[in-house]
mmCIF file with all atom_site columns, C-alpha atoms in Angstrom:
data_model
loop_
_atom_site.group_PDB
_atom_site.id
_atom_site.type_symbol
_atom_site.label_atom_id
_atom_site.label_alt_id
_atom_site.label_comp_id
_atom_site.label_asym_id
_atom_site.label_entity_id
_atom_site.label_seq_id
_atom_site.pdbx_PDB_ins_code
_atom_site.Cartn_x
_atom_site.Cartn_y
_atom_site.Cartn_z
_atom_site.occupancy
_atom_site.B_iso_or_equiv
_atom_site.pdbx_formal_charge
_atom_site.auth_seq_id
_atom_site.auth_comp_id
_atom_site.auth_asym_id
_atom_site.auth_atom_id
_atom_site.pdbx_PDB_model_num
ATOM 1   C CA . ILE A 1 1   ? 13.337  -1.952  -18.779 1.00 85.00 ? 97  ILE A CA 1
ATOM 2   C CA . ALA A 1 2   ? 16.071  -0.914  -21.366 1.00 87.00 ? 98  ALA A CA 1
ATOM 3   C CA . GLU A 1 3   ? 19.569  -1.521  -20.090 1.00 88.00 ? 99  GLU A CA 1
ATOM 4   C CA . ARG A 1 4   ? 20.969  1.036   -22.644 1.00 90.00 ? 100 ARG A CA 1
ATOM 5   C CA . GLU A 1 5   ? 19.816  3.428   -25.004 1.00 92.00 ? 101 GLU A CA 1
ATOM 6   C CA . GLY A 1 6   ? 19.487  2.722   -28.710 1.00 93.00 ? 102 GLY A CA 1
ATOM 7   C CA . LYS A 1 7   ? 17.144  2.260   -31.716 1.00 95.00 ? 103 LYS A CA 1
ATOM 8   C CA . VAL A 1 8   ? 14.626  -0.458  -31.971 1.00 95.00 ? 104 VAL A CA 1
ATOM 9   C CA . VAL A 1 9   ? 15.384  -2.548  -35.112 1.00 96.00 ? 105 VAL A CA 1
ATOM 10  C CA . TYR A 1 10  ? 13.240  -5.451  -34.570 1.00 95.00 ? 106 TYR A CA 1
ATOM 11  C CA . THR A 1 11  ? 10.271  -6.367  -32.288 1.00 94.00 ? 107 THR A CA 1
ATOM 12  C CA . ASP A 1 12  ? 8.257   -9.489  -31.982 1.00 93.00 ? 108 ASP A CA 1
ATOM 13  C CA . THR A 1 13  ? 6.355   -11.432 -29.160 1.00 90.00 ? 109 THR A CA 1
ATOM 14  C CA . ASP A 1 14  ? 9.560   -13.121 -28.039 1.00 92.00 ? 110 ASP A CA 1
ATOM 15  C CA . LYS A 1 15  ? 12.246  -10.490 -28.412 1.00 94.00 ? 111 LYS A CA 1
ATOM 16  C CA . ILE A 1 16  ? 13.190  -6.830  -28.977 1.00 94.00 ? 112 ILE A CA 1
ATOM 17  C CA . LEU A 1 17  ? 16.362  -6.127  -30.886 1.00 94.00 ? 113 LEU A CA 1
ATOM 18  C CA . LEU A 1 18  ? 18.181  -2.770  -30.218 1.00 93.00 ? 114 LEU A CA 1
ATOM 19  C CA . SER A 1 19  ? 20.996  -1.257  -32.255 1.00 93.00 ? 115 SER A CA 1
ATOM 20  C CA . VAL A 1 20  ? 23.374  0.342   -29.654 1.00 90.00 ? 116 VAL A CA 1
ATOM 21  C CA . ASN A 1 21  ? 26.481  1.983   -31.277 1.00 89.00 ? 117 ASN A CA 1
ATOM 22  C CA . GLY A 1 22  ? 26.690  -0.553  -34.044 1.00 87.00 ? 118 GLY A CA 1
ATOM 23  C CA . ASP A 1 23  ? 26.184  -3.630  -31.736 1.00 91.00 ? 119 ASP A CA 1
ATOM 24  C CA . THR A 1 24  ? 22.820  -5.446  -31.470 1.00 92.00 ? 120 THR A CA 1
ATOM 25  C CA . LEU A 1 25  ? 21.365  -5.924  -28.036 1.00 91.00 ? 121 LEU A CA 1
ATOM 26  C CA . SER A 1 26  ? 18.611  -8.541  -27.695 1.00 92.00 ? 122 SER A CA 1
ATOM 27  C CA . ILE A 1 27  ? 15.923  -8.177  -24.993 1.00 92.00 ? 123 ILE A CA 1
ATOM 28  C CA . PRO A 1 28  ? 14.094  -11.550 -24.473 1.00 94.00 ? 124 PRO A CA 1
ATOM 29  C CA . LEU A 1 29  ? 10.398  -11.309 -23.511 1.00 93.00 ? 125 LEU A CA 1
ATOM 30  C CA . VAL A 1 30  ? 8.543   -13.881 -21.488 1.00 91.00 ? 126 VAL A CA 1
ATOM 31  C CA . LEU A 1 31  ? 5.829   -15.747 -23.573 1.00 89.00 ? 127 LEU A CA 1
ATOM 32  C CA . TYR A 1 32  ? 3.077   -17.523 -21.603 1.00 88.00 ? 128 TYR A CA 1
ATOM 33  C CA . GLN A 1 33  ? 5.492   -19.202 -19.018 1.00 88.00 ? 129 GLN A CA 1
ATOM 34  C CA . ARG A 1 34  ? 4.279   -20.802 -15.904 1.00 89.00 ? 130 ARG A CA 1
ATOM 35  C CA . SER A 1 35  ? 5.422   -19.415 -12.581 1.00 85.00 ? 131 SER A CA 1
ATOM 36  C CA . ASN A 1 36  ? 6.068   -21.416 -9.401  1.00 88.00 ? 132 ASN A CA 1
ATOM 37  C CA . LYS A 1 37  ? 2.784   -20.060 -8.105  1.00 83.00 ? 133 LYS A CA 1
ATOM 38  C CA . ASN A 1 38  ? 1.047   -21.660 -10.976 1.00 85.00 ? 134 ASN A CA 1
ATOM 39  C CA . THR A 1 39  ? 0.106   -18.356 -12.731 1.00 83.00 ? 135 THR A CA 1
ATOM 40  C CA . CYS A 1 40  ? 0.935   -17.274 -16.156 1.00 86.00 ? 136 CYS A CA 1
ATOM 41  C CA . MET A 1 41  ? 3.653   -14.764 -16.957 1.00 88.00 ? 137 MET A CA 1
ATOM 42  C CA . HIS A 1 42  ? 3.523   -12.930 -20.224 1.00 90.00 ? 138 HIS A CA 1
ATOM 43  C CA . GLN A 1 43  ? 5.092   -9.816  -21.490 1.00 91.00 ? 139 GLN A CA 1
ATOM 44  C CA . LYS A 1 44  ? 3.847   -7.659  -24.643 1.00 92.00 ? 140 LYS A CA 1
ATOM 45  C CA . PRO A 1 45  ? 6.346   -5.320  -26.306 1.00 93.00 ? 141 PRO A CA 1
ATOM 46  C CA . ARG A 1 46  ? 5.514   -1.537  -25.862 1.00 92.00 ? 142 ARG A CA 1
ATOM 47  C CA . VAL A 1 47  ? 8.140   -0.204  -28.329 1.00 93.00 ? 143 VAL A CA 1
ATOM 48  C CA . GLN A 1 48  ? 7.818   0.060   -32.168 1.00 92.00 ? 144 GLN A CA 1
ATOM 49  C CA . ARG A 1 49  ? 10.537  -0.621  -34.749 1.00 94.00 ? 145 ARG A CA 1
ATOM 50  C CA . GLY A 1 50  ? 12.342  2.385   -35.742 1.00 93.00 ? 146 GLY A CA 1
ATOM 51  C CA . LYS A 1 51  ? 11.841  4.337   -32.266 1.00 93.00 ? 147 LYS A CA 1
ATOM 52  C CA . TYR A 1 52  ? 14.676  5.504   -30.322 1.00 94.00 ? 148 TYR A CA 1
ATOM 53  C CA . ILE A 1 53  ? 14.540  4.440   -26.667 1.00 92.00 ? 149 ILE A CA 1
ATOM 54  C CA . LYS A 1 54  ? 16.588  5.731   -23.720 1.00 93.00 ? 150 LYS A CA 1
ATOM 55  C CA . LYS A 1 55  ? 18.223  3.854   -20.885 1.00 92.00 ? 151 LYS A CA 1
ATOM 56  C CA . GLY A 1 56  ? 15.664  2.847   -18.214 1.00 90.00 ? 152 GLY A CA 1
ATOM 57  C CA . GLN A 1 57  ? 12.619  3.264   -20.475 1.00 90.00 ? 153 GLN A CA 1
ATOM 58  C CA . ILE A 1 58  ? 9.731   0.548   -20.167 1.00 91.00 ? 154 ILE A CA 1
ATOM 59  C CA . VAL A 1 59  ? 10.052  -1.850  -23.294 1.00 92.00 ? 155 VAL A CA 1
ATOM 60  C CA . ALA A 1 60  ? 7.427   -4.314  -22.354 1.00 93.00 ? 156 ALA A CA 1
ATOM 61  C CA . ASP A 1 61  ? 4.132   -4.542  -20.332 1.00 91.00 ? 157 ASP A CA 1
ATOM 62  C CA . GLY A 1 62  ? 3.515   -7.563  -17.952 1.00 88.00 ? 158 GLY A CA 1
ATOM 63  C CA . ALA A 1 63  ? 0.350   -8.952  -16.513 1.00 83.00 ? 159 ALA A CA 1
ATOM 64  C CA . ALA A 1 64  ? 0.061   -6.259  -13.822 1.00 84.00 ? 160 ALA A CA 1
ATOM 65  C CA . THR A 1 65  ? 1.141   -3.109  -15.797 1.00 85.00 ? 161 THR A CA 1
ATOM 66  C CA . VAL A 1 66  ? -0.421  -1.107  -18.615 1.00 85.00 ? 162 VAL A CA 1
ATOM 67  C CA . GLY A 1 67  ? 1.580   1.409   -20.336 1.00 83.00 ? 163 GLY A CA 1
ATOM 68  C CA . GLY A 1 68  ? 4.407   1.019   -17.844 1.00 81.00 ? 164 GLY A CA 1
ATOM 69  C CA . GLU A 1 69  ? 2.026   1.903   -14.916 1.00 84.00 ? 165 GLU A CA 1
ATOM 70  C CA . LEU A 1 70  ? 0.789   -0.579  -12.199 1.00 83.00 ? 166 LEU A CA 1
ATOM 71  C CA . SER A 1 71  ? -2.753  -1.721  -12.968 1.00 80.00 ? 167 SER A CA 1
ATOM 72  C CA . LEU A 1 72  ? -4.048  -4.433  -10.484 1.00 78.00 ? 168 LEU A CA 1
ATOM 73  C CA . GLY A 1 73  ? -7.837  -4.054  -10.926 1.00 74.00 ? 169 GLY A CA 1
ATOM 74  C CA . LYS A 1 74  ? -10.825 -1.719  -10.806 1.00 77.00 ? 170 LYS A CA 1
ATOM 75  C CA . ASN A 1 75  ? -12.266 0.224   -7.927  1.00 78.00 ? 171 ASN A CA 1
ATOM 76  C CA . VAL A 1 76  ? -15.761 -1.013  -6.685  1.00 79.00 ? 172 VAL A CA 1
ATOM 77  C CA . LEU A 1 77  ? -18.124 0.445   -4.084  1.00 79.00 ? 173 LEU A CA 1
ATOM 78  C CA . VAL A 1 78  ? -18.564 -2.060  -1.346  1.00 75.00 ? 174 VAL A CA 1
ATOM 79  C CA . ALA A 1 79  ? -20.596 -2.314  1.812   1.00 74.00 ? 175 ALA A CA 1
ATOM 80  C CA . TYR A 1 80  ? -20.348 -4.966  4.539   1.00 73.00 ? 176 TYR A CA 1
ATOM 81  C CA . MET A 1 81  ? -23.919 -5.393  5.860   1.00 73.00 ? 177 MET A CA 1
ATOM 82  C CA . PRO A 1 82  ? -26.501 -8.134  6.155   1.00 72.00 ? 178 PRO A CA 1
ATOM 83  C CA . TRP A 1 83  ? -29.056 -8.309  3.349   1.00 70.00 ? 179 TRP A CA 1
ATOM 84  C CA . GLU A 1 84  ? -32.069 -10.532 3.736   1.00 72.00 ? 180 GLU A CA 1
ATOM 85  C CA . GLY A 1 85  ? -30.057 -13.295 5.258   1.00 67.00 ? 181 GLY A CA 1
ATOM 86  C CA . TYR A 1 86  ? -28.418 -14.381 2.088   1.00 64.00 ? 182 TYR A CA 1
ATOM 87  C CA . ASN A 1 87  ? -24.840 -13.448 3.139   1.00 60.00 ? 183 ASN A CA 1
ATOM 88  C CA . PHE A 1 88  ? -24.479 -15.672 6.263   1.00 63.00 ? 184 PHE A CA 1
ATOM 89  C CA . GLU A 1 89  ? -20.911 -15.870 7.667   1.00 65.00 ? 185 GLU A CA 1
ATOM 90  C CA . ASP A 1 90  ? -18.748 -16.443 4.402   1.00 65.00 ? 186 ASP A CA 1
ATOM 91  C CA . ALA A 1 91  ? -21.018 -15.454 1.513   1.00 66.00 ? 187 ALA A CA 1
ATOM 92  C CA . VAL A 1 92  ? -20.611 -12.180 -0.350  1.00 68.00 ? 188 VAL A CA 1
ATOM 93  C CA . LEU A 1 93  ? -23.311 -10.798 -2.711  1.00 68.00 ? 189 LEU A CA 1
ATOM 94  C CA . ILE A 1 94  ? -22.356 -8.773  -5.994  1.00 75.00 ? 190 ILE A CA 1
ATOM 95  C CA . SER A 1 95  ? -24.239 -6.787  -8.370  1.00 80.00 ? 191 SER A CA 1
ATOM 96  C CA . GLU A 1 96  ? -25.374 -8.769  -11.387 1.00 83.00 ? 192 GLU A CA 1
ATOM 97  C CA . ARG A 1 97  ? -23.944 -5.873  -13.699 1.00 84.00 ? 193 ARG A CA 1
ATOM 98  C CA . LEU A 1 98  ? -20.418 -6.888  -12.581 1.00 81.00 ? 194 LEU A CA 1
ATOM 99  C CA . VAL A 1 99  ? -20.997 -10.471 -13.738 1.00 80.00 ? 195 VAL A CA 1
ATOM 100 C CA . TYR A 1 100 ? -22.856 -9.529  -17.041 1.00 83.00 ? 196 TYR A CA 1
ATOM 101 C CA . GLU A 1 101 ? -20.386 -6.915  -18.034 1.00 82.00 ? 197 GLU A CA 1
ATOM 102 C CA . ASP A 1 102 ? -17.336 -9.159  -17.260 1.00 78.00 ? 198 ASP A CA 1
ATOM 103 C CA . ILE A 1 103 ? -15.842 -6.530  -14.974 1.00 77.00 ? 199 ILE A CA 1
ATOM 104 C CA . TYR A 1 104 ? -13.868 -8.856  -12.844 1.00 72.00 ? 200 TYR A CA 1
ATOM 105 C CA . THR A 1 105 ? -13.264 -11.792 -15.295 1.00 68.00 ? 201 THR A CA 1
ATOM 106 C CA . SER A 1 106 ? -9.700  -12.499 -16.318 1.00 59.00 ? 202 SER A CA 1
#
C-alpha cells in the first residue's frame, strides 16, 4: 500500500520507485521468500511506470490477492453423503474434472 502519493518512475520485480515532491521513495517487494510457516511469500507489482498513484492505493498483489481484492480460492458445490462405500470415515471423493482441469492445483 502506498504510504504517499506520487508518480511511479520505476517498477521491477523487487521494488517500486515513486517520485514524491522531488524525492524518490522506494517500496521494496517480497520476492519468493520463505515464511515461518514454510510457505512462499511473493508480491507482484500492480502499478505501471508513468502512472500517478494516491496515498493508500494498492501497489502490489500478494499470494491471496488479485487486483487488490481477497482471492482465496474457487467455490465448489459439495455433498457429504455415502457413495458406494468408497468414502469410509476419512476419505473424500472429488470429480475427475477438478483434477483434469487443474481447478485446485497451486
